[in-house]
Amino acid sequence: MKFFCQFAAALLLSAATGACAQISNPDDLVAPTPKNPAANHTRPTNLPDDLQWMWAFAKPGPNGRADDLRLDARFQLLLAREFKQPQAMWGTPKYALPLATVIPMFVMKHGDVTVGSNRYLTVDGCVPDFCAAHGMLWVDLGRPQPLLVFAGVDWTGENQPADYDLWLFPNRELGADELPLALTEAISHWDARLASAHRTVPHIAHAVIVEPDGKPFALDPQLAGANTIAPQADTTTNEATGK
């Protein structure tokens, strides 16, 4: 954990930071009021590009080129444009990095780019020197306005190394009752891939959705697709413990 914090602090020095609300205890959050599924979302007049260029990074299969995607200037611009909420996961102003800066950190090592149903794309990976902190960016390319959700997993600091928090950051308003089945399945498949690679499969103690305006809402981890695989320790990477 020490190296993980040092790594975050180093990036903090080179990133533009600002004051933003942080969240330190997911237990204090409550689930949002269920929304009317028939409610229409306002579509902007200047829709972003269709992101079809991202498909190229899924080749060669089955692992794709996560490093190349992460370093692509279009990817950096995409994150800055789509994710405006505070990162919230670390819960202290000391690491108040913008979410668009944090996402590449959470997919920086041991990453894969996968595709599904000729519509969905995911890129995942973990934080160097602390692979127990890992992330996945899920993209639905089959919508006129692509839906992006970043899922970040971080150790709670309790019951080492068993309990983790799952944070979901959508690029547009997405209530707990509106999670796409393809997203929850992707989170379950993500755990299955981690298990097959003998990496950390977390037990998610808390799940939180942070909407684009920064409002956090608690979510049942199982509704997010978590905890479908038995937890296991990392026996593959040298970054499992940060030592």
mmCIF file with all atom_site columns, C-alpha atoms in Angstrom, residues 51-199:
data_model
loop_
_atom_site.group_PDB
_atom_site.id
_atom_site.type_symbol
_atom_site.label_atom_id
_atom_site.label_alt_id
_atom_site.label_comp_id
_atom_site.label_asym_id
_atom_site.label_entity_id
_atom_site.label_seq_id
_atom_site.pdbx_PDB_ins_code
_atom_site.Cartn_x
_atom_site.Cartn_y
_atom_site.Cartn_z
_atom_site.occupancy
_atom_site.B_iso_or_equiv
_atom_site.pdbx_formal_charge
_atom_site.auth_seq_id
_atom_site.auth_comp_id
_atom_site.auth_asym_id
_atom_site.auth_atom_id
_atom_site.pdbx_PDB_model_num
ATOM 1   C CA . LEU A 1 51  ? -15.775 5.587   -30.882 1.00 0.00 ? 51  LEU A CA 1
ATOM 2   C CA . GLN A 1 52  ? -15.488 2.937   -33.583 1.00 0.00 ? 52  GLN A CA 1
ATOM 3   C CA . TRP A 1 53  ? -11.739 3.575   -33.626 1.00 0.00 ? 53  TRP A CA 1
ATOM 4   C CA . MET A 1 54  ? -11.504 1.706   -30.325 1.00 0.00 ? 54  MET A CA 1
ATOM 5   C CA . TRP A 1 55  ? -12.229 -1.647  -32.007 1.00 0.00 ? 55  TRP A CA 1
ATOM 6   C CA . ALA A 1 56  ? -8.726  -1.778  -33.467 1.00 0.00 ? 56  ALA A CA 1
ATOM 7   C CA . PHE A 1 57  ? -7.204  -2.115  -30.000 1.00 0.00 ? 57  PHE A CA 1
ATOM 8   C CA . ALA A 1 58  ? -9.003  -5.420  -29.382 1.00 0.00 ? 58  ALA A CA 1
ATOM 9   C CA . LYS A 1 59  ? -6.668  -7.024  -31.945 1.00 0.00 ? 59  LYS A CA 1
ATOM 10  C CA . PRO A 1 60  ? -4.785  -9.260  -31.895 1.00 0.00 ? 60  PRO A CA 1
ATOM 11  C CA . GLY A 1 61  ? -7.110  -11.366 -29.760 1.00 0.00 ? 61  GLY A CA 1
ATOM 12  C CA . PRO A 1 62  ? -7.789  -12.544 -27.218 1.00 0.00 ? 62  PRO A CA 1
ATOM 13  C CA . ASN A 1 63  ? -5.986  -9.907  -25.124 1.00 0.00 ? 63  ASN A CA 1
ATOM 14  C CA . GLY A 1 64  ? -5.790  -6.899  -27.431 1.00 0.00 ? 64  GLY A CA 1
ATOM 15  C CA . ARG A 1 65  ? -3.479  -3.922  -26.912 1.00 0.00 ? 65  ARG A CA 1
ATOM 16  C CA . ALA A 1 66  ? -4.438  -2.221  -23.651 1.00 0.00 ? 66  ALA A CA 1
ATOM 17  C CA . ASP A 1 67  ? -1.134  -0.347  -23.356 1.00 0.00 ? 67  ASP A CA 1
ATOM 18  C CA . ASP A 1 68  ? -1.489  1.173   -26.810 1.00 0.00 ? 68  ASP A CA 1
ATOM 19  C CA . LEU A 1 69  ? -5.100  2.187   -26.127 1.00 0.00 ? 69  LEU A CA 1
ATOM 20  C CA . ARG A 1 70  ? -4.231  3.776   -22.788 1.00 0.00 ? 70  ARG A CA 1
ATOM 21  C CA . LEU A 1 71  ? -1.511  5.913   -24.394 1.00 0.00 ? 71  LEU A CA 1
ATOM 22  C CA . ASP A 1 72  ? -3.580  6.943   -27.418 1.00 0.00 ? 72  ASP A CA 1
ATOM 23  C CA . ALA A 1 73  ? -4.319  10.687  -27.383 1.00 0.00 ? 73  ALA A CA 1
ATOM 24  C CA . ARG A 1 74  ? -7.935  10.014  -28.376 1.00 0.00 ? 74  ARG A CA 1
ATOM 25  C CA . PHE A 1 75  ? -8.370  7.842   -25.286 1.00 0.00 ? 75  PHE A CA 1
ATOM 26  C CA . GLN A 1 76  ? -7.029  10.582  -23.015 1.00 0.00 ? 76  GLN A CA 1
ATOM 27  C CA . LEU A 1 77  ? -9.367  13.138  -24.601 1.00 0.00 ? 77  LEU A CA 1
ATOM 28  C CA . LEU A 1 78  ? -12.291 10.743  -24.311 1.00 0.00 ? 78  LEU A CA 1
ATOM 29  C CA . LEU A 1 79  ? -11.794 10.301  -20.563 1.00 0.00 ? 79  LEU A CA 1
ATOM 30  C CA . ALA A 1 80  ? -11.419 14.039  -19.969 1.00 0.00 ? 80  ALA A CA 1
ATOM 31  C CA . ARG A 1 81  ? -14.587 14.728  -21.952 1.00 0.00 ? 81  ARG A CA 1
ATOM 32  C CA . GLU A 1 82  ? -16.817 12.013  -20.520 1.00 0.00 ? 82  GLU A CA 1
ATOM 33  C CA . PHE A 1 83  ? -15.877 11.766  -16.830 1.00 0.00 ? 83  PHE A CA 1
ATOM 34  C CA . LYS A 1 84  ? -16.341 14.968  -14.842 1.00 0.00 ? 84  LYS A CA 1
ATOM 35  C CA . GLN A 1 85  ? -17.105 13.567  -11.372 1.00 0.00 ? 85  GLN A CA 1
ATOM 36  C CA . PRO A 1 86  ? -14.474 13.395  -8.586  1.00 0.00 ? 86  PRO A CA 1
ATOM 37  C CA . GLN A 1 87  ? -12.634 10.082  -8.335  1.00 0.00 ? 87  GLN A CA 1
ATOM 38  C CA . ALA A 1 88  ? -13.855 9.611   -4.705  1.00 0.00 ? 88  ALA A CA 1
ATOM 39  C CA . MET A 1 89  ? -12.225 6.186   -4.218  1.00 0.00 ? 89  MET A CA 1
ATOM 40  C CA . TRP A 1 90  ? -9.253  7.259   -2.099  1.00 0.00 ? 90  TRP A CA 1
ATOM 41  C CA . GLY A 1 91  ? -11.336 9.404   0.203   1.00 0.00 ? 91  GLY A CA 1
ATOM 42  C CA . THR A 1 92  ? -8.779  12.104  1.023   1.00 0.00 ? 92  THR A CA 1
ATOM 43  C CA . PRO A 1 93  ? -7.993  15.485  -0.557  1.00 0.00 ? 93  PRO A CA 1
ATOM 44  C CA . LYS A 1 94  ? -4.323  14.444  -0.584  1.00 0.00 ? 94  LYS A CA 1
ATOM 45  C CA . TYR A 1 95  ? -5.102  12.283  -3.599  1.00 0.00 ? 95  TYR A CA 1
ATOM 46  C CA . ALA A 1 96  ? -7.731  14.523  -5.193  1.00 0.00 ? 96  ALA A CA 1
ATOM 47  C CA . LEU A 1 97  ? -6.734  13.576  -8.728  1.00 0.00 ? 97  LEU A CA 1
ATOM 48  C CA . PRO A 1 98  ? -9.307  14.067  -11.498 1.00 0.00 ? 98  PRO A CA 1
ATOM 49  C CA . LEU A 1 99  ? -11.136 10.870  -12.404 1.00 0.00 ? 99  LEU A CA 1
ATOM 50  C CA . ALA A 1 100 ? -9.851  11.148  -15.983 1.00 0.00 ? 100 ALA A CA 1
ATOM 51  C CA . THR A 1 101 ? -6.313  10.904  -14.568 1.00 0.00 ? 101 THR A CA 1
ATOM 52  C CA . VAL A 1 102 ? -7.118  8.037   -12.211 1.00 0.00 ? 102 VAL A CA 1
ATOM 53  C CA . ILE A 1 103 ? -8.694  5.745   -14.812 1.00 0.00 ? 103 ILE A CA 1
ATOM 54  C CA . PRO A 1 104 ? -5.447  5.171   -16.784 1.00 0.00 ? 104 PRO A CA 1
ATOM 55  C CA . MET A 1 105 ? -3.696  4.352   -13.501 1.00 0.00 ? 105 MET A CA 1
ATOM 56  C CA . PHE A 1 106 ? -6.220  1.591   -12.761 1.00 0.00 ? 106 PHE A CA 1
ATOM 57  C CA . VAL A 1 107 ? -5.714  -0.033  -16.180 1.00 0.00 ? 107 VAL A CA 1
ATOM 58  C CA . MET A 1 108 ? -1.965  0.596   -16.430 1.00 0.00 ? 108 MET A CA 1
ATOM 59  C CA . LYS A 1 109 ? -0.659  -2.952  -16.001 1.00 0.00 ? 109 LYS A CA 1
ATOM 60  C CA . HIS A 1 110 ? -1.716  -6.515  -16.893 1.00 0.00 ? 110 HIS A CA 1
ATOM 61  C CA . GLY A 1 111 ? -4.520  -5.112  -19.043 1.00 0.00 ? 111 GLY A CA 1
ATOM 62  C CA . ASP A 1 112 ? -6.741  -6.710  -21.676 1.00 0.00 ? 112 ASP A CA 1
ATOM 63  C CA . VAL A 1 113 ? -9.063  -5.270  -24.298 1.00 0.00 ? 113 VAL A CA 1
ATOM 64  C CA . THR A 1 114 ? -12.067 -7.498  -24.933 1.00 0.00 ? 114 THR A CA 1
ATOM 65  C CA . VAL A 1 115 ? -15.175 -7.216  -27.086 1.00 0.00 ? 115 VAL A CA 1
ATOM 66  C CA . GLY A 1 116 ? -18.610 -8.802  -26.917 1.00 0.00 ? 116 GLY A CA 1
ATOM 67  C CA . SER A 1 117 ? -21.710 -9.126  -29.105 1.00 0.00 ? 117 SER A CA 1
ATOM 68  C CA . ASN A 1 118 ? -20.110 -6.863  -31.707 1.00 0.00 ? 118 ASN A CA 1
ATOM 69  C CA . ARG A 1 119 ? -21.196 -3.990  -29.468 1.00 0.00 ? 119 ARG A CA 1
ATOM 70  C CA . TYR A 1 120 ? -19.398 -3.885  -26.117 1.00 0.00 ? 120 TYR A CA 1
ATOM 71  C CA . LEU A 1 121 ? -15.753 -3.141  -25.444 1.00 0.00 ? 121 LEU A CA 1
ATOM 72  C CA . THR A 1 122 ? -13.874 -3.372  -22.155 1.00 0.00 ? 122 THR A CA 1
ATOM 73  C CA . VAL A 1 123 ? -10.355 -2.432  -21.157 1.00 0.00 ? 123 VAL A CA 1
ATOM 74  C CA . ASP A 1 124 ? -9.083  -3.544  -17.776 1.00 0.00 ? 124 ASP A CA 1
ATOM 75  C CA . GLY A 1 125 ? -5.875  -3.707  -15.767 1.00 0.00 ? 125 GLY A CA 1
ATOM 76  C CA . CYS A 1 126 ? -4.439  -2.778  -12.393 1.00 0.00 ? 126 CYS A CA 1
ATOM 77  C CA . VAL A 1 127 ? -2.377  -0.156  -10.567 1.00 0.00 ? 127 VAL A CA 1
ATOM 78  C CA . PRO A 1 128 ? 1.403   -0.731  -10.760 1.00 0.00 ? 128 PRO A CA 1
ATOM 79  C CA . ASP A 1 129 ? 2.938   -1.794  -7.433  1.00 0.00 ? 129 ASP A CA 1
ATOM 80  C CA . PHE A 1 130 ? -0.523  -2.507  -6.006  1.00 0.00 ? 130 PHE A CA 1
ATOM 81  C CA . CYS A 1 131 ? -2.418  -4.787  -8.360  1.00 0.00 ? 131 CYS A CA 1
ATOM 82  C CA . ALA A 1 132 ? -5.130  -5.389  -5.752  1.00 0.00 ? 132 ALA A CA 1
ATOM 83  C CA . ALA A 1 133 ? -6.431  -2.001  -6.925  1.00 0.00 ? 133 ALA A CA 1
ATOM 84  C CA . HIS A 1 134 ? -7.768  -2.640  -10.414 1.00 0.00 ? 134 HIS A CA 1
ATOM 85  C CA . GLY A 1 135 ? -10.183 -1.166  -12.889 1.00 0.00 ? 135 GLY A CA 1
ATOM 86  C CA . MET A 1 136 ? -12.282 -1.793  -15.968 1.00 0.00 ? 136 MET A CA 1
ATOM 87  C CA . LEU A 1 137 ? -13.685 0.668   -18.480 1.00 0.00 ? 137 LEU A CA 1
ATOM 88  C CA . TRP A 1 138 ? -16.844 -0.680  -20.116 1.00 0.00 ? 138 TRP A CA 1
ATOM 89  C CA . VAL A 1 139 ? -18.137 0.908   -23.322 1.00 0.00 ? 139 VAL A CA 1
ATOM 90  C CA . ASP A 1 140 ? -21.462 0.327   -25.073 1.00 0.00 ? 140 ASP A CA 1
ATOM 91  C CA . LEU A 1 141 ? -20.829 1.288   -28.695 1.00 0.00 ? 141 LEU A CA 1
ATOM 92  C CA . GLY A 1 142 ? -24.301 0.268   -29.824 1.00 0.00 ? 142 GLY A CA 1
ATOM 93  C CA . ARG A 1 143 ? -26.031 3.489   -28.745 1.00 0.00 ? 143 ARG A CA 1
ATOM 94  C CA . PRO A 1 144 ? -26.348 6.799   -30.583 1.00 0.00 ? 144 PRO A CA 1
ATOM 95  C CA . GLN A 1 145 ? -24.701 8.295   -27.526 1.00 0.00 ? 145 GLN A CA 1
ATOM 96  C CA . PRO A 1 146 ? -22.127 5.735   -26.289 1.00 0.00 ? 146 PRO A CA 1
ATOM 97  C CA . LEU A 1 147 ? -22.473 4.752   -22.634 1.00 0.00 ? 147 LEU A CA 1
ATOM 98  C CA . LEU A 1 148 ? -19.226 4.482   -20.690 1.00 0.00 ? 148 LEU A CA 1
ATOM 99  C CA . VAL A 1 149 ? -18.852 3.162   -17.149 1.00 0.00 ? 149 VAL A CA 1
ATOM 100 C CA . PHE A 1 150 ? -15.600 2.966   -15.239 1.00 0.00 ? 150 PHE A CA 1
ATOM 101 C CA . ALA A 1 151 ? -15.551 0.278   -12.537 1.00 0.00 ? 151 ALA A CA 1
ATOM 102 C CA . GLY A 1 152 ? -12.800 0.729   -9.957  1.00 0.00 ? 152 GLY A CA 1
ATOM 103 C CA . VAL A 1 153 ? -11.979 -1.784  -7.216  1.00 0.00 ? 153 VAL A CA 1
ATOM 104 C CA . ASP A 1 154 ? -9.924  -0.736  -4.214  1.00 0.00 ? 154 ASP A CA 1
ATOM 105 C CA . TRP A 1 155 ? -9.058  -2.414  -0.930  1.00 0.00 ? 155 TRP A CA 1
ATOM 106 C CA . THR A 1 156 ? -11.103 -1.034  1.977   1.00 0.00 ? 156 THR A CA 1
ATOM 107 C CA . GLY A 1 157 ? -8.168  -1.244  4.397   1.00 0.00 ? 157 GLY A CA 1
ATOM 108 C CA . GLU A 1 158 ? -10.155 -3.668  6.527   1.00 0.00 ? 158 GLU A CA 1
ATOM 109 C CA . ASN A 1 159 ? -9.907  -7.436  6.971   1.00 0.00 ? 159 ASN A CA 1
ATOM 110 C CA . GLN A 1 160 ? -6.790  -7.663  4.824   1.00 0.00 ? 160 GLN A CA 1
ATOM 111 C CA . PRO A 1 161 ? -6.884  -8.729  2.124   1.00 0.00 ? 161 PRO A CA 1
ATOM 112 C CA . ALA A 1 162 ? -10.504 -9.813  1.902   1.00 0.00 ? 162 ALA A CA 1
ATOM 113 C CA . ASP A 1 163 ? -12.800 -6.778  1.613   1.00 0.00 ? 163 ASP A CA 1
ATOM 114 C CA . TYR A 1 164 ? -12.909 -4.329  -1.283  1.00 0.00 ? 164 TYR A CA 1
ATOM 115 C CA . ASP A 1 165 ? -15.088 -1.467  -2.518  1.00 0.00 ? 165 ASP A CA 1
ATOM 116 C CA . LEU A 1 166 ? -16.495 -1.323  -6.054  1.00 0.00 ? 166 LEU A CA 1
ATOM 117 C CA . TRP A 1 167 ? -16.994 2.164   -7.472  1.00 0.00 ? 167 TRP A CA 1
ATOM 118 C CA . LEU A 1 168 ? -19.023 2.729   -10.646 1.00 0.00 ? 168 LEU A CA 1
ATOM 119 C CA . PHE A 1 169 ? -18.625 6.004   -12.550 1.00 0.00 ? 169 PHE A CA 1
ATOM 120 C CA . PRO A 1 170 ? -20.996 6.366   -15.546 1.00 0.00 ? 170 PRO A CA 1
ATOM 121 C CA . ASN A 1 171 ? -20.548 9.131   -18.101 1.00 0.00 ? 171 ASN A CA 1
ATOM 122 C CA . ARG A 1 172 ? -24.244 9.987   -17.813 1.00 0.00 ? 172 ARG A CA 1
ATOM 123 C CA . GLU A 1 173 ? -26.964 9.592   -15.219 1.00 0.00 ? 173 GLU A CA 1
ATOM 124 C CA . LEU A 1 174 ? -27.443 5.891   -14.484 1.00 0.00 ? 174 LEU A CA 1
ATOM 125 C CA . GLY A 1 175 ? -29.452 4.782   -11.472 1.00 0.00 ? 175 GLY A CA 1
ATOM 126 C CA . ALA A 1 176 ? -29.103 1.513   -9.603  1.00 0.00 ? 176 ALA A CA 1
ATOM 127 C CA . ASP A 1 177 ? -32.258 0.260   -11.327 1.00 0.00 ? 177 ASP A CA 1
ATOM 128 C CA . GLU A 1 178 ? -30.876 1.103   -14.776 1.00 0.00 ? 178 GLU A CA 1
ATOM 129 C CA . LEU A 1 179 ? -27.631 -0.891  -14.838 1.00 0.00 ? 179 LEU A CA 1
ATOM 130 C CA . PRO A 1 180 ? -27.447 -2.672  -18.207 1.00 0.00 ? 180 PRO A CA 1
ATOM 131 C CA . LEU A 1 181 ? -27.331 -6.456  -18.003 1.00 0.00 ? 181 LEU A CA 1
ATOM 132 C CA . ALA A 1 182 ? -24.304 -6.389  -20.303 1.00 0.00 ? 182 ALA A CA 1
ATOM 133 C CA . LEU A 1 183 ? -22.455 -4.234  -17.756 1.00 0.00 ? 183 LEU A CA 1
ATOM 134 C CA . THR A 1 184 ? -23.166 -6.508  -14.785 1.00 0.00 ? 184 THR A CA 1
ATOM 135 C CA . GLU A 1 185 ? -22.228 -9.538  -16.881 1.00 0.00 ? 185 GLU A CA 1
ATOM 136 C CA . ALA A 1 186 ? -18.970 -7.819  -17.857 1.00 0.00 ? 186 ALA A CA 1
ATOM 137 C CA . ILE A 1 187 ? -18.124 -7.316  -14.175 1.00 0.00 ? 187 ILE A CA 1
ATOM 138 C CA . SER A 1 188 ? -18.806 -11.003 -13.480 1.00 0.00 ? 188 SER A CA 1
ATOM 139 C CA . HIS A 1 189 ? -16.719 -12.071 -16.487 1.00 0.00 ? 189 HIS A CA 1
ATOM 140 C CA . TRP A 1 190 ? -13.962 -9.740  -15.330 1.00 0.00 ? 190 TRP A CA 1
ATOM 141 C CA . ASP A 1 191 ? -13.740 -11.639 -12.035 1.00 0.00 ? 191 ASP A CA 1
ATOM 142 C CA . ALA A 1 192 ? -13.707 -14.915 -13.950 1.00 0.00 ? 192 ALA A CA 1
ATOM 143 C CA . ARG A 1 193 ? -10.767 -13.712 -16.059 1.00 0.00 ? 193 ARG A CA 1
ATOM 144 C CA . LEU A 1 194 ? -8.911  -12.640 -12.922 1.00 0.00 ? 194 LEU A CA 1
ATOM 145 C CA . ALA A 1 195 ? -9.522  -16.055 -11.396 1.00 0.00 ? 195 ALA A CA 1
ATOM 146 C CA . SER A 1 196 ? -8.202  -17.863 -14.460 1.00 0.00 ? 196 SER A CA 1
ATOM 147 C CA . ALA A 1 197 ? -5.093  -15.650 -14.395 1.00 0.00 ? 197 ALA A CA 1
ATOM 148 C CA . HIS A 1 198 ? -4.554  -16.444 -10.679 1.00 0.00 ? 198 HIS A CA 1
ATOM 149 C CA . ARG A 1 199 ? -4.875  -12.794 -9.760  1.00 0.00 ? 199 ARG A CA 1
#
